[in-house]
Coordinates of N, CA and C in Angstrom, one line a residue:
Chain A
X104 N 22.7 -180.1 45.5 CA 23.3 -179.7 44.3 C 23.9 -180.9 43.6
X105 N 24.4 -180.6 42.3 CA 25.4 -181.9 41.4 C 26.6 -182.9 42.1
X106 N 26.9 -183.5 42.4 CA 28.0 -184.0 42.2 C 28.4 -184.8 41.6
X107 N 29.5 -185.0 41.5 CA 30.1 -185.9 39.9 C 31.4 -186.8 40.4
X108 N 31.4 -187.4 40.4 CA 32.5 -188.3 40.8 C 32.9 -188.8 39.7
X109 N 34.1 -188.7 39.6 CA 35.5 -189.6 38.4 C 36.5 -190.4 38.6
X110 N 36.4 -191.7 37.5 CA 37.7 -192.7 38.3 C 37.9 -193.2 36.9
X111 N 39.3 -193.7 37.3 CA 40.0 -193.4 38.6 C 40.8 -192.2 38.3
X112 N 41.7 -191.9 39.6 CA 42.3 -190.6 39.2 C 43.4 -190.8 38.4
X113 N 43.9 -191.6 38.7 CA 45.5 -191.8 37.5 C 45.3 -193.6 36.6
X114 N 45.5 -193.1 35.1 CA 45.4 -194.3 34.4 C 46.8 -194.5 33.7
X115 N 47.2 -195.5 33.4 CA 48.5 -195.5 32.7 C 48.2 -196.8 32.2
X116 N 48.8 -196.3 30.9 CA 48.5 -197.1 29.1 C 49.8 -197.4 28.6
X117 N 49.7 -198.8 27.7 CA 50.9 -198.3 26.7 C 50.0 -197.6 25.6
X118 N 50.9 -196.9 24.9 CA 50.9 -196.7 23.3 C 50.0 -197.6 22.7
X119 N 48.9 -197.3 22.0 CA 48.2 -198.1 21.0 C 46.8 -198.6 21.7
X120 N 47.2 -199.2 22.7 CA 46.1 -199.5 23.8 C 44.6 -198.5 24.0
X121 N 43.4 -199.0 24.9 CA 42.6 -197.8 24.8 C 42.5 -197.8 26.4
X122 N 41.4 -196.1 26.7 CA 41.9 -195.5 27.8 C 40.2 -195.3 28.5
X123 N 39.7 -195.4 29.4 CA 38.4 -195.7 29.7 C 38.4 -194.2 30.8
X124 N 37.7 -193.2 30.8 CA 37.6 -192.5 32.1 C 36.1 -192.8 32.6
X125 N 35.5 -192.7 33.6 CA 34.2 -193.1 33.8 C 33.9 -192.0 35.0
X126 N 32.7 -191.5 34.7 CA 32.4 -190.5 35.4 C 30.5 -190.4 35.7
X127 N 30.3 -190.3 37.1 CA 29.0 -190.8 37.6 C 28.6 -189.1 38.3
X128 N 27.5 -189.1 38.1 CA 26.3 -187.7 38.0 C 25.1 -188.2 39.0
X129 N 24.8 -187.1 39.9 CA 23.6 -187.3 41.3 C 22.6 -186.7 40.9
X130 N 22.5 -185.5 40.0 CA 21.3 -184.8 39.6 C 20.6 -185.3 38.2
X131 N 19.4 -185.9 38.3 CA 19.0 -186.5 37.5 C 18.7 -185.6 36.2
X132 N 18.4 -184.4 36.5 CA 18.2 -182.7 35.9 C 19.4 -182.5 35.0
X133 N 20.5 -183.3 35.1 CA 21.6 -182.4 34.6 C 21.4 -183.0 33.0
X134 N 21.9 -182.2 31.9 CA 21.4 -182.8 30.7 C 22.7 -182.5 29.5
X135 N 23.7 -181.7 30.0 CA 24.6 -181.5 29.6 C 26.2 -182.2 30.1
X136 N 27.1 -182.6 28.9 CA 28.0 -183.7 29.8 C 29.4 -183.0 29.1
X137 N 30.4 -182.4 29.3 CA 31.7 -182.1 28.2 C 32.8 -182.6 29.0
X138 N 33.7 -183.1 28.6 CA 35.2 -183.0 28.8 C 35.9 -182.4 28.1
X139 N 36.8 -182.7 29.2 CA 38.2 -181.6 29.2 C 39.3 -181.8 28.9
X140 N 40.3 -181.3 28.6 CA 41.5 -182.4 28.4 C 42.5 -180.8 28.7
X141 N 43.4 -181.2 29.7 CA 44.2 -180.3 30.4 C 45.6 -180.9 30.0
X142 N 46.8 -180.3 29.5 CA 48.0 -180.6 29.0 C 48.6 -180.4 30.9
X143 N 50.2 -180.2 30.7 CA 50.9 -179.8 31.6 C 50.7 -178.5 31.1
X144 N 50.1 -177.7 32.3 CA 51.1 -176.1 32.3 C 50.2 -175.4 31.3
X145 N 49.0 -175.8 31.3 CA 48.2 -175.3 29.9 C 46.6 -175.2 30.4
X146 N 46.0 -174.5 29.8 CA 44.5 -174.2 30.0 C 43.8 -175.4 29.8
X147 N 42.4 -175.9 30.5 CA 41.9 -176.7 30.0 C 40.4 -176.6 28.6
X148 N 41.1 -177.8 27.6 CA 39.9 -177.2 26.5 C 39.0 -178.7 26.5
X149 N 37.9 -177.9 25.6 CA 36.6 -178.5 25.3 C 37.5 -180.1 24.6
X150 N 37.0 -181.1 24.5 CA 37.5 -182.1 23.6 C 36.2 -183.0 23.2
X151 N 35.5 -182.8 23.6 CA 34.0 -183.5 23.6 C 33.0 -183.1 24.5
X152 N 31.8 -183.4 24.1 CA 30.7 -182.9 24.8 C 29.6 -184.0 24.4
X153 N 28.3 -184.3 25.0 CA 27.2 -185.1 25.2 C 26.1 -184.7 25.3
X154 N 24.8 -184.3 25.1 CA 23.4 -184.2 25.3 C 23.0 -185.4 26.0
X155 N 21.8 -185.1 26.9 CA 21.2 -186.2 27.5 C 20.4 -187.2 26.3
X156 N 19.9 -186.4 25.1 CA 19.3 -187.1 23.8 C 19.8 -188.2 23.3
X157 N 21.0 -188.4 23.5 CA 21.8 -189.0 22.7 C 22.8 -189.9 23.6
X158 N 22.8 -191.4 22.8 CA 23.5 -192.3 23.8 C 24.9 -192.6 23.7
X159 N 25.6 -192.1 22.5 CA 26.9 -192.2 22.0 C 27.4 -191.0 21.1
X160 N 28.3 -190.5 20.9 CA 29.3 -189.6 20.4 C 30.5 -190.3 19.6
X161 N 31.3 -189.7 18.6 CA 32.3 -189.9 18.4 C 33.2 -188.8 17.8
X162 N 34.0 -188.8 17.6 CA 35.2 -187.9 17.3 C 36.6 -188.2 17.1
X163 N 36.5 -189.2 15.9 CA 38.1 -189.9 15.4 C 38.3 -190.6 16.9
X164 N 39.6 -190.2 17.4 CA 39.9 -192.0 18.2 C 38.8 -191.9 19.4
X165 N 38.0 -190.4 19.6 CA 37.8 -190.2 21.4 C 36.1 -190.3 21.2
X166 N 35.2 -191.3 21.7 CA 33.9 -191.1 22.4 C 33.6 -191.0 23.7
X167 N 32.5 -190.6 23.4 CA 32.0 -190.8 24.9 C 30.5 -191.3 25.1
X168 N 29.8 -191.8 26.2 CA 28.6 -193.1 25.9 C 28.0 -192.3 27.1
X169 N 26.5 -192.1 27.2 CA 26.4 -191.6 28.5 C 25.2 -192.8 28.5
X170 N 24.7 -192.9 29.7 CA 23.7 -194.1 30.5 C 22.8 -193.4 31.5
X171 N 21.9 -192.7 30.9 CA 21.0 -191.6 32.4 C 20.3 -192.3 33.1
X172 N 20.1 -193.7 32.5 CA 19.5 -194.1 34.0 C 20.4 -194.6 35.0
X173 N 22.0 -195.4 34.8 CA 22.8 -195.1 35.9 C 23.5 -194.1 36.4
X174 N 22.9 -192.7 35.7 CA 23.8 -191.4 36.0 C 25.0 -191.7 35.6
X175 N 25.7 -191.9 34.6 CA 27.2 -192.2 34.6 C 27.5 -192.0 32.7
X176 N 28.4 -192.0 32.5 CA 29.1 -191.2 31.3 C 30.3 -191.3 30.9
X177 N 31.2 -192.2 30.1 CA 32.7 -192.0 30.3 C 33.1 -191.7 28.9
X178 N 34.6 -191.8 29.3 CA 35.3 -190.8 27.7 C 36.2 -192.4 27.5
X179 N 36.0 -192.0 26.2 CA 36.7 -193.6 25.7 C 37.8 -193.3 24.7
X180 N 38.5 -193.4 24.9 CA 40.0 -193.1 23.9 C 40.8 -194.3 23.3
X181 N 40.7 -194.8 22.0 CA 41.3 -195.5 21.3 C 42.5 -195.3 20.5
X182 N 43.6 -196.6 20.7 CA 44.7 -196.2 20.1 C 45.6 -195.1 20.4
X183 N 45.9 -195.0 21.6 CA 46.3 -194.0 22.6 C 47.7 -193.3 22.2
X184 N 47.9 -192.2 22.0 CA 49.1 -192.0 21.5 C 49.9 -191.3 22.8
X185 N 51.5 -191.0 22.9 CA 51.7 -190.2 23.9 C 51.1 -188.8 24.0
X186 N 50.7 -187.9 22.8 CA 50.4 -186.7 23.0 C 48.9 -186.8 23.6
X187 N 48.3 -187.8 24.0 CA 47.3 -188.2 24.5 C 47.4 -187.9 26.4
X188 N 48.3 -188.1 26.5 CA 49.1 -187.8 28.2 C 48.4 -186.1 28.6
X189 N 47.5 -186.1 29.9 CA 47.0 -185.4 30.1 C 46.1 -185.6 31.1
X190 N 45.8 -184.6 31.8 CA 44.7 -184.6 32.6 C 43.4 -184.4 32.0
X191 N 42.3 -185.1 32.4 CA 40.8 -184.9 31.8 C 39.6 -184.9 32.9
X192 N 39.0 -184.1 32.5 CA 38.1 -183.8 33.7 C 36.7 -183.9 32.8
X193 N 35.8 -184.1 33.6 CA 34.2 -184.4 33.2 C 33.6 -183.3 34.5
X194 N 32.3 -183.1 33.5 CA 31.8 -182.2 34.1 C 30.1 -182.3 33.7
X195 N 29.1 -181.8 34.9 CA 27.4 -181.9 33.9 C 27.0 -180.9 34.6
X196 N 26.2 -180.8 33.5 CA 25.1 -179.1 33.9 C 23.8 -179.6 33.4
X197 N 23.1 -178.4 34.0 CA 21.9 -178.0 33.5 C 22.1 -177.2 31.9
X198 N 21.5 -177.5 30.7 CA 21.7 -176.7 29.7 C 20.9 -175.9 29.7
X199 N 21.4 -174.6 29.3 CA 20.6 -172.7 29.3 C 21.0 -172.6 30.9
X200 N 20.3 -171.5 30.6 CA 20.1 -170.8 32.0 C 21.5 -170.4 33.0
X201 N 21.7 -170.6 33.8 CA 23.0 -170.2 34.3 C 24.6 -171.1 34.2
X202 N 24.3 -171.9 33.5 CA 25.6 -172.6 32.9 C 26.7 -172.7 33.8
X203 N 26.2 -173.7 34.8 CA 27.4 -173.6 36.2 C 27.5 -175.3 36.3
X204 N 28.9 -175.9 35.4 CA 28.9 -177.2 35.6 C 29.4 -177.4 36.8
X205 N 29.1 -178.6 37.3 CA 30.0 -179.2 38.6 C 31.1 -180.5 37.5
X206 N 32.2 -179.9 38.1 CA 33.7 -180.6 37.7 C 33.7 -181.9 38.5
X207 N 34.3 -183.3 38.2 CA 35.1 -184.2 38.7 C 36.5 -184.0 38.9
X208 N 37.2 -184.6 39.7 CA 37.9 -184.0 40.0 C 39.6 -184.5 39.5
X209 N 39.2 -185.1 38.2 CA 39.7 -185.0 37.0 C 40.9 -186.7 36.9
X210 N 41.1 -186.9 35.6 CA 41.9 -187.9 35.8 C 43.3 -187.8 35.3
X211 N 44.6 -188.5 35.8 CA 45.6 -187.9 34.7 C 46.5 -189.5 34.2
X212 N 46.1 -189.5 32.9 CA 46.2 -189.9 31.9 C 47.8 -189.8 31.2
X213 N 48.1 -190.9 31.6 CA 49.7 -191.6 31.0 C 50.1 -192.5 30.3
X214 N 50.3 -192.1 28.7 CA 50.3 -193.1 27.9 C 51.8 -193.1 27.5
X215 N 52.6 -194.3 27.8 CA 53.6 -194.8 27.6 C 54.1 -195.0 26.3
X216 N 55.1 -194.8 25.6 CA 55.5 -195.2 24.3 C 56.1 -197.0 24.2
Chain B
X152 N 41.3 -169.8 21.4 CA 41.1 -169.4 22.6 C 40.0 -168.7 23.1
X153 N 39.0 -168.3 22.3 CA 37.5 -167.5 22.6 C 38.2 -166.1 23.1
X154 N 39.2 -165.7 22.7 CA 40.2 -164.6 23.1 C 40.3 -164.0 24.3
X155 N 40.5 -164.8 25.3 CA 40.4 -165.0 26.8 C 41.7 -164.6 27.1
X156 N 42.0 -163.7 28.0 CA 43.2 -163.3 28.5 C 43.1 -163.1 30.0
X157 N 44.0 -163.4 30.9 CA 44.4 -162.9 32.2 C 46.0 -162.3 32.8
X158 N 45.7 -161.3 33.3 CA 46.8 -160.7 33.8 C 46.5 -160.2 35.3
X159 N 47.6 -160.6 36.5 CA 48.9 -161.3 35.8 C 49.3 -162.9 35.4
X160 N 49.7 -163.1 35.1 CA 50.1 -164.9 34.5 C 50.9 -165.3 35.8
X161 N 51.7 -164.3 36.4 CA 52.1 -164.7 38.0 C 52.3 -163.8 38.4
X162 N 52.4 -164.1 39.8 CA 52.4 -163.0 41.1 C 52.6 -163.8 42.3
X163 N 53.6 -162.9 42.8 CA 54.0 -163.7 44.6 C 53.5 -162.5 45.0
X164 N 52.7 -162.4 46.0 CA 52.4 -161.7 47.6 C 52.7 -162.2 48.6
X165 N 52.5 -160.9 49.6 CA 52.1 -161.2 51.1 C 51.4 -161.5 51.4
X166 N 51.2 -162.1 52.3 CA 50.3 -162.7 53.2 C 49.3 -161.0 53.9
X167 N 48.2 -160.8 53.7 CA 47.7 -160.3 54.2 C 47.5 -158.6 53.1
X168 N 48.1 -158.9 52.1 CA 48.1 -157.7 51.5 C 46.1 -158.2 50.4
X169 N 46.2 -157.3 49.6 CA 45.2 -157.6 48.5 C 45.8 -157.6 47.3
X170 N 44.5 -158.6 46.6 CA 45.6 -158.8 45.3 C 44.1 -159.1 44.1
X171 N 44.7 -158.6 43.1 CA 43.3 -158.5 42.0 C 43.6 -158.7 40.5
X172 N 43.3 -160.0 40.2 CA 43.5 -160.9 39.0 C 42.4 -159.8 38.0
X173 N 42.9 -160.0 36.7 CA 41.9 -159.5 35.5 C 41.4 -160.7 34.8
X174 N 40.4 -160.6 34.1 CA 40.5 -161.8 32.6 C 39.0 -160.9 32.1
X175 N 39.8 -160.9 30.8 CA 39.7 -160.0 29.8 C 39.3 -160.7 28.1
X176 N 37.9 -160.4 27.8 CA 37.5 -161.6 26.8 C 36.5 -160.2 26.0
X177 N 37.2 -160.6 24.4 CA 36.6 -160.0 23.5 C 35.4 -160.6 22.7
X178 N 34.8 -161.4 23.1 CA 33.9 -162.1 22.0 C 32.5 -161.4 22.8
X179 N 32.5 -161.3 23.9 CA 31.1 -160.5 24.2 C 30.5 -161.9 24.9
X180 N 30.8 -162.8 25.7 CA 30.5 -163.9 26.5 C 29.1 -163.3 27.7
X181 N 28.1 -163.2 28.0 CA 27.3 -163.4 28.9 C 27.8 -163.6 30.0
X182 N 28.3 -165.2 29.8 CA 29.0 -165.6 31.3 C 30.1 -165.4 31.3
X183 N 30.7 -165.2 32.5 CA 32.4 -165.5 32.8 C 32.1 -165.8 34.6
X184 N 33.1 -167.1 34.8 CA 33.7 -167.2 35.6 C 34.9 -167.7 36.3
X185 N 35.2 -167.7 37.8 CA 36.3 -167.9 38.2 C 36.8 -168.6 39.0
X186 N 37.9 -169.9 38.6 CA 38.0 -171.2 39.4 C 39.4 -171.1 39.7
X187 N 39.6 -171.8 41.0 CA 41.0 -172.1 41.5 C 41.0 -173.6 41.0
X188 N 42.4 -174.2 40.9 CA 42.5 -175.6 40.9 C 44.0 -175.7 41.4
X189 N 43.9 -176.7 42.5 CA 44.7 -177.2 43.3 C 44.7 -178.5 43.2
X190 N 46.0 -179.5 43.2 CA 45.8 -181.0 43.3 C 45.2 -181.9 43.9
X191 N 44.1 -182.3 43.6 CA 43.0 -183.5 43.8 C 41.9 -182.9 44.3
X192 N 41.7 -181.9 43.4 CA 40.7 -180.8 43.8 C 40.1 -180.7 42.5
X193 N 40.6 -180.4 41.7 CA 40.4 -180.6 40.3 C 40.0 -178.7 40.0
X194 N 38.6 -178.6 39.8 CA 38.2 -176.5 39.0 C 37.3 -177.2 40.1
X195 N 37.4 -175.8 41.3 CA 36.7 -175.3 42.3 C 36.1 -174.3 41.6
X196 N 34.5 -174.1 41.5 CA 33.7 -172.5 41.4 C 34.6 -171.2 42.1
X197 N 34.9 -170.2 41.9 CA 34.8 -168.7 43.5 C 33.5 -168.1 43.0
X198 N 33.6 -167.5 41.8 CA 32.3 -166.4 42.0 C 32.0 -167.1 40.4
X199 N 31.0 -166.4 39.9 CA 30.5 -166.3 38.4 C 29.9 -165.1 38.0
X200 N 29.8 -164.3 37.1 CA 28.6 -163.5 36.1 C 28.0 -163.9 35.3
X201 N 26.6 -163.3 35.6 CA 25.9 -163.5 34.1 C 25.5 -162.2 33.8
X202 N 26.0 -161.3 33.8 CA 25.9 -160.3 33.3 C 26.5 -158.9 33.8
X203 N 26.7 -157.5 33.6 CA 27.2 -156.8 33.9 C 26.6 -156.6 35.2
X204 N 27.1 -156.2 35.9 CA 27.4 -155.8 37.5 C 26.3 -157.1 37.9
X205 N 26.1 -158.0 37.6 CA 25.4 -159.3 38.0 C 26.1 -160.4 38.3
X206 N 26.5 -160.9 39.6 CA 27.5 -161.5 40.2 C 26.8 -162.6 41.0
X207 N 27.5 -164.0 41.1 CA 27.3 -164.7 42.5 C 28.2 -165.4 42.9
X208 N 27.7 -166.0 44.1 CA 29.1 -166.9 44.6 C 29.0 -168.3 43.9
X209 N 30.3 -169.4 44.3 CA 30.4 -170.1 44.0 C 30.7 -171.0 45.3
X210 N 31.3 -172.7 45.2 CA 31.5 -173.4 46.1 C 32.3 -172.4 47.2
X211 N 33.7 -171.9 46.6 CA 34.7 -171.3 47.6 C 35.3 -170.4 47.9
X212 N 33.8 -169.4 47.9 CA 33.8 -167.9 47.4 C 34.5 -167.2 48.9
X213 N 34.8 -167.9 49.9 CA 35.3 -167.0 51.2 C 36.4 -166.7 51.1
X214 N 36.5 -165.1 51.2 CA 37.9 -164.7 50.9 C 37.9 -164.0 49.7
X215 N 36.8 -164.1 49.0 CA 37.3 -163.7 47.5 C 35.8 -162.8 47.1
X216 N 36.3 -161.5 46.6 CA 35.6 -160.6 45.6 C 35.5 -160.6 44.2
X217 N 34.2 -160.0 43.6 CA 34.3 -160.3 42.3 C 33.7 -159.0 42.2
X218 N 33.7 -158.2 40.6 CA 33.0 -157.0 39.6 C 33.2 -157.6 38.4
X219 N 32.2 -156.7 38.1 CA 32.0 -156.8 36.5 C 31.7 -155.3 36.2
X220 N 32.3 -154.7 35.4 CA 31.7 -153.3 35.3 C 31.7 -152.8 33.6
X221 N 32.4 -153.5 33.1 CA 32.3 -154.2 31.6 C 31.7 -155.4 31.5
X222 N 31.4 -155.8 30.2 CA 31.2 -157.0 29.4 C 32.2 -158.2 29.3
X223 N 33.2 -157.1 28.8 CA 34.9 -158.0 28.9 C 35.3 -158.1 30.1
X224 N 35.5 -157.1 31.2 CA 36.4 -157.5 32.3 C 35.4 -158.0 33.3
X225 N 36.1 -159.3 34.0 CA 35.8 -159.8 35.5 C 36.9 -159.6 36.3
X226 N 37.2 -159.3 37.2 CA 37.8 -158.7 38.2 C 37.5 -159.9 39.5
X227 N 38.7 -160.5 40.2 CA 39.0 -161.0 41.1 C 39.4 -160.6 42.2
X228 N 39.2 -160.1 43.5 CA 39.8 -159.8 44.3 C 39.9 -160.8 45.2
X229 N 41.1 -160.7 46.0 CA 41.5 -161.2 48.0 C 41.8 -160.5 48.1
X230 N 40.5 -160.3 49.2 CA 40.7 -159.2 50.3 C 42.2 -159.1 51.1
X231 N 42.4 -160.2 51.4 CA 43.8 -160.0 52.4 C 44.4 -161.7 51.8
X232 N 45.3 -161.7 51.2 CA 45.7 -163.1 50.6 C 45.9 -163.8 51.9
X233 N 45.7 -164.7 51.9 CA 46.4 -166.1 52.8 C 47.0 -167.1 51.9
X234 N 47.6 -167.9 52.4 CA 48.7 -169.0 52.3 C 47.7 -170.1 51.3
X235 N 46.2 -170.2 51.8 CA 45.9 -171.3 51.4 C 45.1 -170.7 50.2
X236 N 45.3 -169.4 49.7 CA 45.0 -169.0 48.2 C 46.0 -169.2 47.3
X237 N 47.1 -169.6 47.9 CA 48.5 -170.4 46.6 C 47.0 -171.0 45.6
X238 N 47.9 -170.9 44.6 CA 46.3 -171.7 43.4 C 47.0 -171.2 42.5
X239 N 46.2 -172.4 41.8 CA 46.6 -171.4 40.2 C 44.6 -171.2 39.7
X240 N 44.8 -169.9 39.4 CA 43.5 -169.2 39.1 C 43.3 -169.5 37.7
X241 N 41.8 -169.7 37.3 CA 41.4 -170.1 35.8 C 39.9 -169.0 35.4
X242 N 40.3 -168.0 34.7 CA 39.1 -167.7 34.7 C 38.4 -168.2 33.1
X243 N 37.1 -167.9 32.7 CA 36.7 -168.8 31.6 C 35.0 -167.9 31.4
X244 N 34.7 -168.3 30.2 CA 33.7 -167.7 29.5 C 32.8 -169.1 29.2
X245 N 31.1 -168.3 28.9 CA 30.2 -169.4 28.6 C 30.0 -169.2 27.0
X246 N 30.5 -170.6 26.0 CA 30.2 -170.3 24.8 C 28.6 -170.7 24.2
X247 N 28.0 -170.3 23.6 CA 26.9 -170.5 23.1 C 25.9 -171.8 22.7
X248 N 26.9 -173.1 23.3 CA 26.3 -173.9 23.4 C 26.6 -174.9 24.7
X249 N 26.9 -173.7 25.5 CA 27.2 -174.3 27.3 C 28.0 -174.7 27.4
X250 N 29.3 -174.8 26.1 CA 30.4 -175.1 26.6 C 31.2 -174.1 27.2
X251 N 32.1 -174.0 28.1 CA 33.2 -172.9 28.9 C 34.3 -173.6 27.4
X252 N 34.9 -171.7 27.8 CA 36.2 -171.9 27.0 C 37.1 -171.3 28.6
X253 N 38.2 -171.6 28.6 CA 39.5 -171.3 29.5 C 40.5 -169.7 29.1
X254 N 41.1 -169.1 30.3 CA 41.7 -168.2 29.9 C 42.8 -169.2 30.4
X255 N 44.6 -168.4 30.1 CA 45.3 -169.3 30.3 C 45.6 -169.2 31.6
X256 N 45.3 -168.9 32.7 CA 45.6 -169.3 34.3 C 46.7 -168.0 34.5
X257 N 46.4 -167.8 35.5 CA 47.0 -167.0 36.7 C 47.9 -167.7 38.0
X258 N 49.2 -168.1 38.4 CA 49.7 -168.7 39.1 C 50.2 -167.8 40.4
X259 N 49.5 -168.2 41.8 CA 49.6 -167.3 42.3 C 50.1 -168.0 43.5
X260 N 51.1 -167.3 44.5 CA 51.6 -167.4 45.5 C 51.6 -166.8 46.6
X261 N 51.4 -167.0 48.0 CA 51.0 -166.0 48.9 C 52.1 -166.6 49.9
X262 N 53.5 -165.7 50.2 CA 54.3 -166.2 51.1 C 54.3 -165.7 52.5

């Protein structure tokens, strides 16, 4: 089956600075890539997502870059604000069919004022 | 929120009693499933659906039941709680372009 490895687990930033998560994929099959972004005490939601089609994303300060021939994928966050402070988790699937991603085991993200 | 709900939002048990989480989603989702997450563990699988009374397991489905007998409801059960089902419970839906959306969590204690 998938597994997905994430690093590191805890990053700490100042304010303004950028924020690198990096996250590495075993199943060559897998073609779908999303993160997550988990507050304290709160549900985790969608914040971005990837196609294997496609080698870069963006979304105002947050991309993500995926590389399928080294299996690997990270979330890139520029100009880091406190409300940025959070846990983020990456995750890849198979797209259709039974939609069962395998999670990393997430990172938590501390940006300093 | 993909109008994802779970009840209860908390609950302390016994140890050895049974206990049965709801999550409850009005958009008409195909999939739903149901993860524990514990610290440095990150969202463990238990079970999943893809369809009405169509169920499977997940990574760390021992201990744990699942139904579907609606569209909307998935149903959680422990058989007999133990200590090492403290968790906080996440159940979640598949949205139409493979992304999961989150219900708000279930915080659960087994003393």
């Amino acid at each position: 089956g998938e597994n997905v490895e994430q690093h590191p687990s805890t990053l700490s930033v100042q304010e303004g600075d950028s924020a690198v998560i990096k996250c590495t994929y075993s199943d060559s099959a897998s073609n779908y890539f999303p993160w997550y972004k988990q507050e304290l005490g709160k549900r985790p939601q969608l914040i971005i997502d990837i196609r294997s089609n496609v080698g870069e994303k963006k979304d105002q300060r947050i991309a993500v870059t995926l590389n399928k021939t080294a299996k690997h994928f990270s979330l890139h966050i520029t100009e880091t604000q406190p409300e940025d402070s959070a846990v983020y988790f990456c995750a890849a699937s198979l797209s259709g069919g039974s939609y069962i991603p395998t999670f990393g085991r997430g990172t938590s993200l501390i940006v300093h004022p | 929120d993909a109008g994802i709900t779970q009840s209860p939002r908390h609950k302390v048990t016994e140890t050895g009693t049974p206990v049965t989480l709801r999550c409850h989603q009005t958009e008409n989702h195909r999939y739903m499933y149901w993860y524990r997450q514990d610290p440095g563990h990150g969202l463990r699988l238990i079970h999943y659906s893809y369809g009405v009374k169509d169920t499977d397991k997940g990574e760390v489905s021992d201990g744990y039941s699942v139904s579907r007998s609606k569209t909307e409801d998935f149903l959680l059960t422990l058989e007999s709680a133990t200590s090492s089902q403290t968790s906080v419970y996440f159940c979640a839906v598949g949205g139409a372009g493979d992304e999961q959306y989150f219900g708000p969590g279930t915080r659960l204690t087994v003393t």
